Amino acid sequence: MAVTLALMAAERDRRILSATFFASQVDFTYSGDLKVFVDEEQVGALERRMAERGYLEAKEMANTFNMLRSNDLIWPYVINNYFKGKAPLPFDLLYWNSDATRMPAANHSFYLRNCYLNNTLANGKMALGGHPLDLKSIKVPIYNLATREDHIAPAKSVLFGSTFFGGPVTFVLAGSGHIAGVVNPPQLANTSSGPAASRATPTSSNGSPRPNSTPAPGGRTGSLGSRRTTRAK
């Protein structure tokens, strides 16, 4: 979506008037644990496997995400289902999670190299259709939601990415992780009116966004200094 909006801005296409991002990154400086699987050697090996079929098998991507949280997503099933013979407990979100999709090789390679490896979109070095892409050219209002325990798109990374857009951004931090957090109530909301004045992002010791001590209007604590902040009831 960010790439599309930047391309539309370059082409002066104004059909989209606002956009919503759920647990999404546009800058990959703080992209978290997935970087363990992304370096030149590993991406090259993955590209060679994808070249054999033209796509990345859905199971391979699912296994990557599972390995990031093996204590939650692998070993409980080995113990409870394999060793103890128990049936998995019904959990509606797992039906969404199991609906995996094959990734076209060209698409996945472009994404890994331009985002995780080289961060070209945020650095203004990505080009499509002969147009250099600039996130600051995106002036439409952005609603940007992050989730506090997200291990795929860390909240710190999503928050930092909010500073690259050129228009008003509403940043919302919800509880839980990458999937459940999208339907959980917000814990903190922040709206900036225009390009971010600073790239400095206060964080807690675990890397997640934290409020600082600057009071916002109404006596509440601001998440980014003097920007207006509201908390969900």
CSV table of C-alpha atoms in Angstrom, one decimal:
chain,number,residue,atom,x,y,z
A,1,MET,CA,0.0,0.0,0.0
A,2,ALA,CA,2.8,2.4,0.9
A,3,VAL,CA,4.6,1.7,-2.4
A,4,THR,CA,1.3,2.1,-4.3
A,5,LEU,CA,0.5,5.5,-2.6
A,6,ALA,CA,4.0,6.7,-3.3
A,7,LEU,CA,3.8,5.7,-7.0
A,8,MET,CA,0.3,7.4,-7.3
A,9,ALA,CA,1.7,10.6,-5.8
A,10,ALA,CA,4.6,10.5,-8.3
A,11,GLU,CA,2.0,10.1,-11.1
A,12,ARG,CA,-0.3,12.7,-9.6
A,13,ASP,CA,-3.1,10.1,-9.2
A,14,ARG,CA,-5.4,11.3,-6.5
A,15,ARG,CA,-8.0,8.6,-6.4
A,16,ILE,CA,-7.1,7.4,-2.9
A,17,LEU,CA,-8.1,9.8,-0.2
A,18,SER,CA,-6.9,8.0,2.9
A,19,ALA,CA,-5.3,4.7,3.9
A,20,THR,CA,-5.2,2.3,6.8
A,21,PHE,CA,-2.2,0.1,7.8
A,22,PHE,CA,-2.5,-2.9,10.1
A,23,ALA,CA,0.7,-4.0,11.8
A,24,SER,CA,2.7,-2.9,8.7
A,25,GLN,CA,6.3,-1.6,8.2
A,26,VAL,CA,7.5,0.9,5.7
A,27,ASP,CA,11.0,1.3,7.3
A,28,PHE,CA,13.0,-1.8,8.3
A,29,THR,CA,15.6,-0.4,10.6
A,30,TYR,CA,13.9,-1.9,13.7
A,31,SER,CA,12.3,-4.9,11.9
A,32,GLY,CA,13.1,-7.3,14.7
A,33,ASP,CA,13.6,-11.0,14.9
A,34,LEU,CA,12.9,-11.8,11.2
A,35,LYS,CA,16.2,-10.2,10.3
A,36,VAL,CA,17.7,-13.5,11.7
A,37,PHE,CA,16.5,-15.1,8.5
A,38,VAL,CA,17.5,-12.3,6.1
A,39,ASP,CA,21.0,-11.9,4.9
A,40,GLU,CA,22.6,-12.2,1.4
A,41,GLU,CA,23.4,-15.9,1.9
A,42,GLN,CA,20.0,-16.9,3.1
A,43,VAL,CA,18.1,-14.8,0.6
A,44,GLY,CA,20.2,-16.2,-2.3
A,45,ALA,CA,19.5,-19.8,-1.1
A,46,LEU,CA,15.8,-19.0,-0.9
A,47,GLU,CA,15.8,-17.5,-4.4
A,48,ARG,CA,17.4,-20.6,-5.8
A,49,ARG,CA,14.7,-22.8,-4.2
A,50,MET,CA,11.9,-20.5,-5.5
A,51,ALA,CA,13.4,-20.5,-9.0
A,52,GLU,CA,12.7,-24.3,-9.2
A,53,ARG,CA,8.9,-23.8,-8.9
A,54,GLY,CA,8.4,-20.0,-9.4
A,55,TYR,CA,7.0,-19.4,-6.0
A,56,LEU,CA,7.6,-19.8,-2.2
A,57,GLU,CA,5.5,-22.6,-0.8
A,58,ALA,CA,3.1,-21.3,1.8
A,59,LYS,CA,4.3,-23.9,4.4
A,60,GLU,CA,7.8,-22.5,4.3
A,61,MET,CA,6.7,-19.0,5.2
A,62,ALA,CA,4.4,-20.4,8.0
A,63,ASN,CA,7.4,-22.3,9.4
A,64,THR,CA,9.5,-19.2,9.5
A,65,PHE,CA,6.9,-17.3,11.5
A,66,ASN,CA,6.4,-20.3,13.8
A,67,MET,CA,10.2,-20.5,14.5
A,68,LEU,CA,10.2,-16.9,15.7
A,69,ARG,CA,7.9,-18.0,18.6
A,70,SER,CA,8.6,-21.7,18.9
A,71,ASN,CA,7.6,-21.9,22.6
A,72,ASP,CA,4.1,-20.8,21.6
A,73,LEU,CA,3.7,-22.0,18.1
A,74,ILE,CA,5.6,-25.3,17.9
A,75,TRP,CA,6.4,-27.1,21.2
A,76,PRO,CA,2.9,-26.9,22.8
A,77,TYR,CA,1.5,-28.9,19.8
A,78,VAL,CA,4.4,-31.4,20.0
A,79,ILE,CA,3.8,-32.0,23.7
A,80,ASN,CA,0.0,-31.8,23.9
A,81,ASN,CA,-1.0,-33.3,20.5
A,82,TYR,CA,1.8,-35.7,19.7
A,83,PHE,CA,3.0,-36.9,23.1
A,84,LYS,CA,-0.2,-36.6,25.0
A,85,GLY,CA,-2.6,-37.3,22.2
A,86,LYS,CA,-4.9,-34.4,23.0
A,87,ALA,CA,-7.0,-32.7,20.3
A,88,PRO,CA,-6.0,-29.1,19.6
A,89,LEU,CA,-8.2,-26.6,21.4
A,90,PRO,CA,-10.6,-24.6,19.1
A,91,PHE,CA,-9.2,-21.2,18.5
A,92,ASP,CA,-10.9,-19.0,15.8
A,93,LEU,CA,-7.8,-16.9,15.0
A,94,LEU,CA,-5.9,-20.1,14.0
A,95,TYR,CA,-8.3,-20.6,11.1
A,96,TRP,CA,-7.1,-17.2,9.7
A,97,ASN,CA,-3.5,-18.1,10.5
A,98,SER,CA,-3.7,-21.4,8.7
A,99,ASP,CA,-5.0,-19.8,5.5
A,100,ALA,CA,-1.4,-19.5,4.1
A,101,THR,CA,-0.6,-18.2,0.6
A,102,ARG,CA,2.1,-19.0,-1.9
A,103,MET,CA,4.3,-16.1,-2.7
A,104,PRO,CA,5.4,-15.5,-6.4
A,105,ALA,CA,9.2,-15.7,-6.5
A,106,ALA,CA,9.7,-12.3,-8.2
A,107,ASN,CA,7.4,-10.6,-5.6
A,108,HIS,CA,9.0,-12.2,-2.6
A,109,SER,CA,12.6,-11.6,-3.8
A,110,PHE,CA,11.9,-7.9,-4.5
A,111,TYR,CA,10.3,-7.5,-1.1
A,112,LEU,CA,13.2,-9.2,0.9
A,113,ARG,CA,15.9,-7.3,-1.0
A,114,ASN,CA,14.3,-3.9,-1.2
A,115,CYS,CA,12.8,-3.9,2.3
A,116,TYR,CA,14.7,-6.1,4.8
A,117,LEU,CA,18.1,-6.1,3.1
A,118,ASN,CA,18.5,-2.7,1.7
A,119,ASN,CA,15.5,-0.6,3.1
A,120,THR,CA,15.2,1.2,-0.2
A,121,LEU,CA,11.6,2.5,0.2
A,122,ALA,CA,12.4,4.4,3.4
A,123,ASN,CA,15.7,5.6,2.0
A,124,GLY,CA,14.0,7.0,-1.2
A,125,LYS,CA,16.0,4.6,-3.4
A,126,MET,CA,13.1,2.4,-4.6
A,127,ALA,CA,11.7,3.1,-8.2
A,128,LEU,CA,8.7,1.7,-10.0
A,129,GLY,CA,7.7,2.4,-13.6
A,130,GLY,CA,10.5,4.9,-14.0
A,131,HIS,CA,9.4,6.9,-10.9
A,132,PRO,CA,11.6,7.2,-7.8
A,133,LEU,CA,9.3,6.7,-4.8
A,134,ASP,CA,9.2,9.2,-1.9
A,135,LEU,CA,7.1,8.4,1.2
A,136,LYS,CA,7.0,12.1,2.1
A,137,SER,CA,5.0,12.7,-1.1
A,138,ILE,CA,2.1,10.7,0.5
A,139,LYS,CA,-0.1,13.5,1.8
A,140,VAL,CA,-3.4,11.6,2.4
A,141,PRO,CA,-4.3,10.9,6.0
A,142,ILE,CA,-2.8,7.6,7.3
A,143,TYR,CA,-4.2,5.4,10.1
A,144,ASN,CA,-1.3,3.3,11.3
A,145,LEU,CA,-2.0,0.5,13.8
A,146,ALA,CA,0.7,-1.4,15.7
A,147,THR,CA,0.4,-4.2,18.2
A,148,ARG,CA,2.5,-4.2,21.4
A,149,GLU,CA,3.7,-7.9,21.3
A,150,ASP,CA,4.1,-8.1,17.6
A,151,HIS,CA,7.1,-10.2,16.6
A,152,ILE,CA,6.6,-9.8,12.8
A,153,ALA,CA,6.1,-6.0,12.6
A,154,PRO,CA,7.4,-4.7,15.9
A,155,ALA,CA,5.6,-1.7,17.4
A,156,LYS,CA,8.8,0.3,17.5
A,157,SER,CA,9.3,-0.3,13.8
A,158,VAL,CA,5.7,0.7,12.9
A,159,LEU,CA,5.9,3.8,15.0
A,160,PHE,CA,9.2,4.9,13.5
A,161,GLY,CA,7.8,4.2,10.0
A,162,SER,CA,5.0,6.7,10.8
A,163,THR,CA,7.6,9.5,10.7
A,164,PHE,CA,8.2,9.0,7.0
A,165,PHE,CA,4.8,9.9,5.6
A,166,GLY,CA,4.3,13.5,4.4
A,167,GLY,CA,0.7,13.9,5.6
A,168,PRO,CA,-1.3,13.5,8.9
A,169,VAL,CA,-0.7,10.2,10.6
A,170,THR,CA,-2.8,8.7,13.4
A,171,PHE,CA,-0.7,6.1,15.2
A,172,VAL,CA,-2.6,3.6,17.4
A,173,LEU,CA,-1.0,1.0,19.7
A,174,ALA,CA,-3.1,-2.0,20.5
A,175,GLY,CA,-2.5,-4.9,22.8
A,176,SER,CA,-1.5,-8.5,22.0
A,177,GLY,CA,0.3,-9.7,18.8
A,178,HIS,CA,0.4,-9.4,15.0
A,179,ILE,CA,-3.1,-11.0,14.5
A,180,ALA,CA,-5.1,-10.7,17.7
A,181,GLY,CA,-3.9,-7.1,18.3
A,182,VAL,CA,-5.8,-5.9,15.2
A,183,VAL,CA,-9.1,-6.8,16.9
A,184,ASN,CA,-8.1,-5.8,20.5
A,185,PRO,CA,-8.9,-2.4,22.0
A,186,PRO,CA,-6.3,0.4,21.5
A,187,GLN,CA,-4.0,1.2,24.4
A,188,LEU,CA,-2.6,4.5,23.1
A,189,ALA,CA,-3.4,6.8,20.2
A,190,ASN,CA,-1.4,9.6,18.7
A,191,THR,CA,-2.1,12.0,15.9
A,192,SER,CA,0.4,14.2,14.2
A,193,SER,CA,-0.6,16.9,11.8
A,194,GLY,CA,1.9,16.8,9.0
A,195,PRO,CA,5.4,15.5,8.5
A,196,ALA,CA,7.0,14.3,11.7
A,197,ALA,CA,9.2,17.0,13.3
A,198,SER,CA,11.5,14.4,14.8
A,199,ARG,CA,12.8,10.9,14.1
A,200,ALA,CA,13.5,10.4,17.8
A,201,THR,CA,11.3,7.6,19.2
A,202,PRO,CA,11.2,7.1,23.0
A,203,THR,CA,11.1,3.4,23.8
A,204,SER,CA,11.0,1.1,26.8
A,205,SER,CA,13.7,-1.4,27.6
A,206,ASN,CA,12.0,-4.1,25.5
A,207,GLY,CA,12.0,-1.8,22.4
A,208,SER,CA,8.3,-1.0,22.4
A,209,PRO,CA,7.0,2.6,22.3
A,210,ARG,CA,6.6,4.2,25.7
A,211,PRO,CA,5.0,7.4,26.8
A,212,ASN,CA,7.4,10.1,27.9
A,213,SER,CA,6.8,12.6,30.6
A,214,THR,CA,5.6,15.6,28.5
A,215,PRO,CA,2.0,16.4,29.4
A,216,ALA,CA,-0.3,16.6,26.4
A,217,PRO,CA,-3.4,18.9,26.2
A,218,GLY,CA,-5.8,17.9,29.0
A,219,GLY,CA,-3.1,16.8,31.3
A,220,ARG,CA,-2.5,13.4,29.8
A,221,THR,CA,0.9,12.0,28.9
A,222,GLY,CA,2.1,12.4,25.4
A,223,SER,CA,3.7,9.6,23.4
A,224,LEU,CA,5.9,11.8,21.3
A,225,GLY,CA,6.6,15.0,23.2
A,226,SER,CA,4.2,17.8,22.4
A,227,ARG,CA,2.1,15.9,19.9
A,228,ARG,CA,-1.5,15.4,21.0
A,229,THR,CA,-2.2,12.1,22.6
A,230,THR,CA,-5.4,10.3,23.7
A,231,ARG,CA,-5.7,7.1,25.6
A,232,ALA,CA,-8.5,4.6,25.1
A,233,LYS,CA,-10.9,4.3,28.1
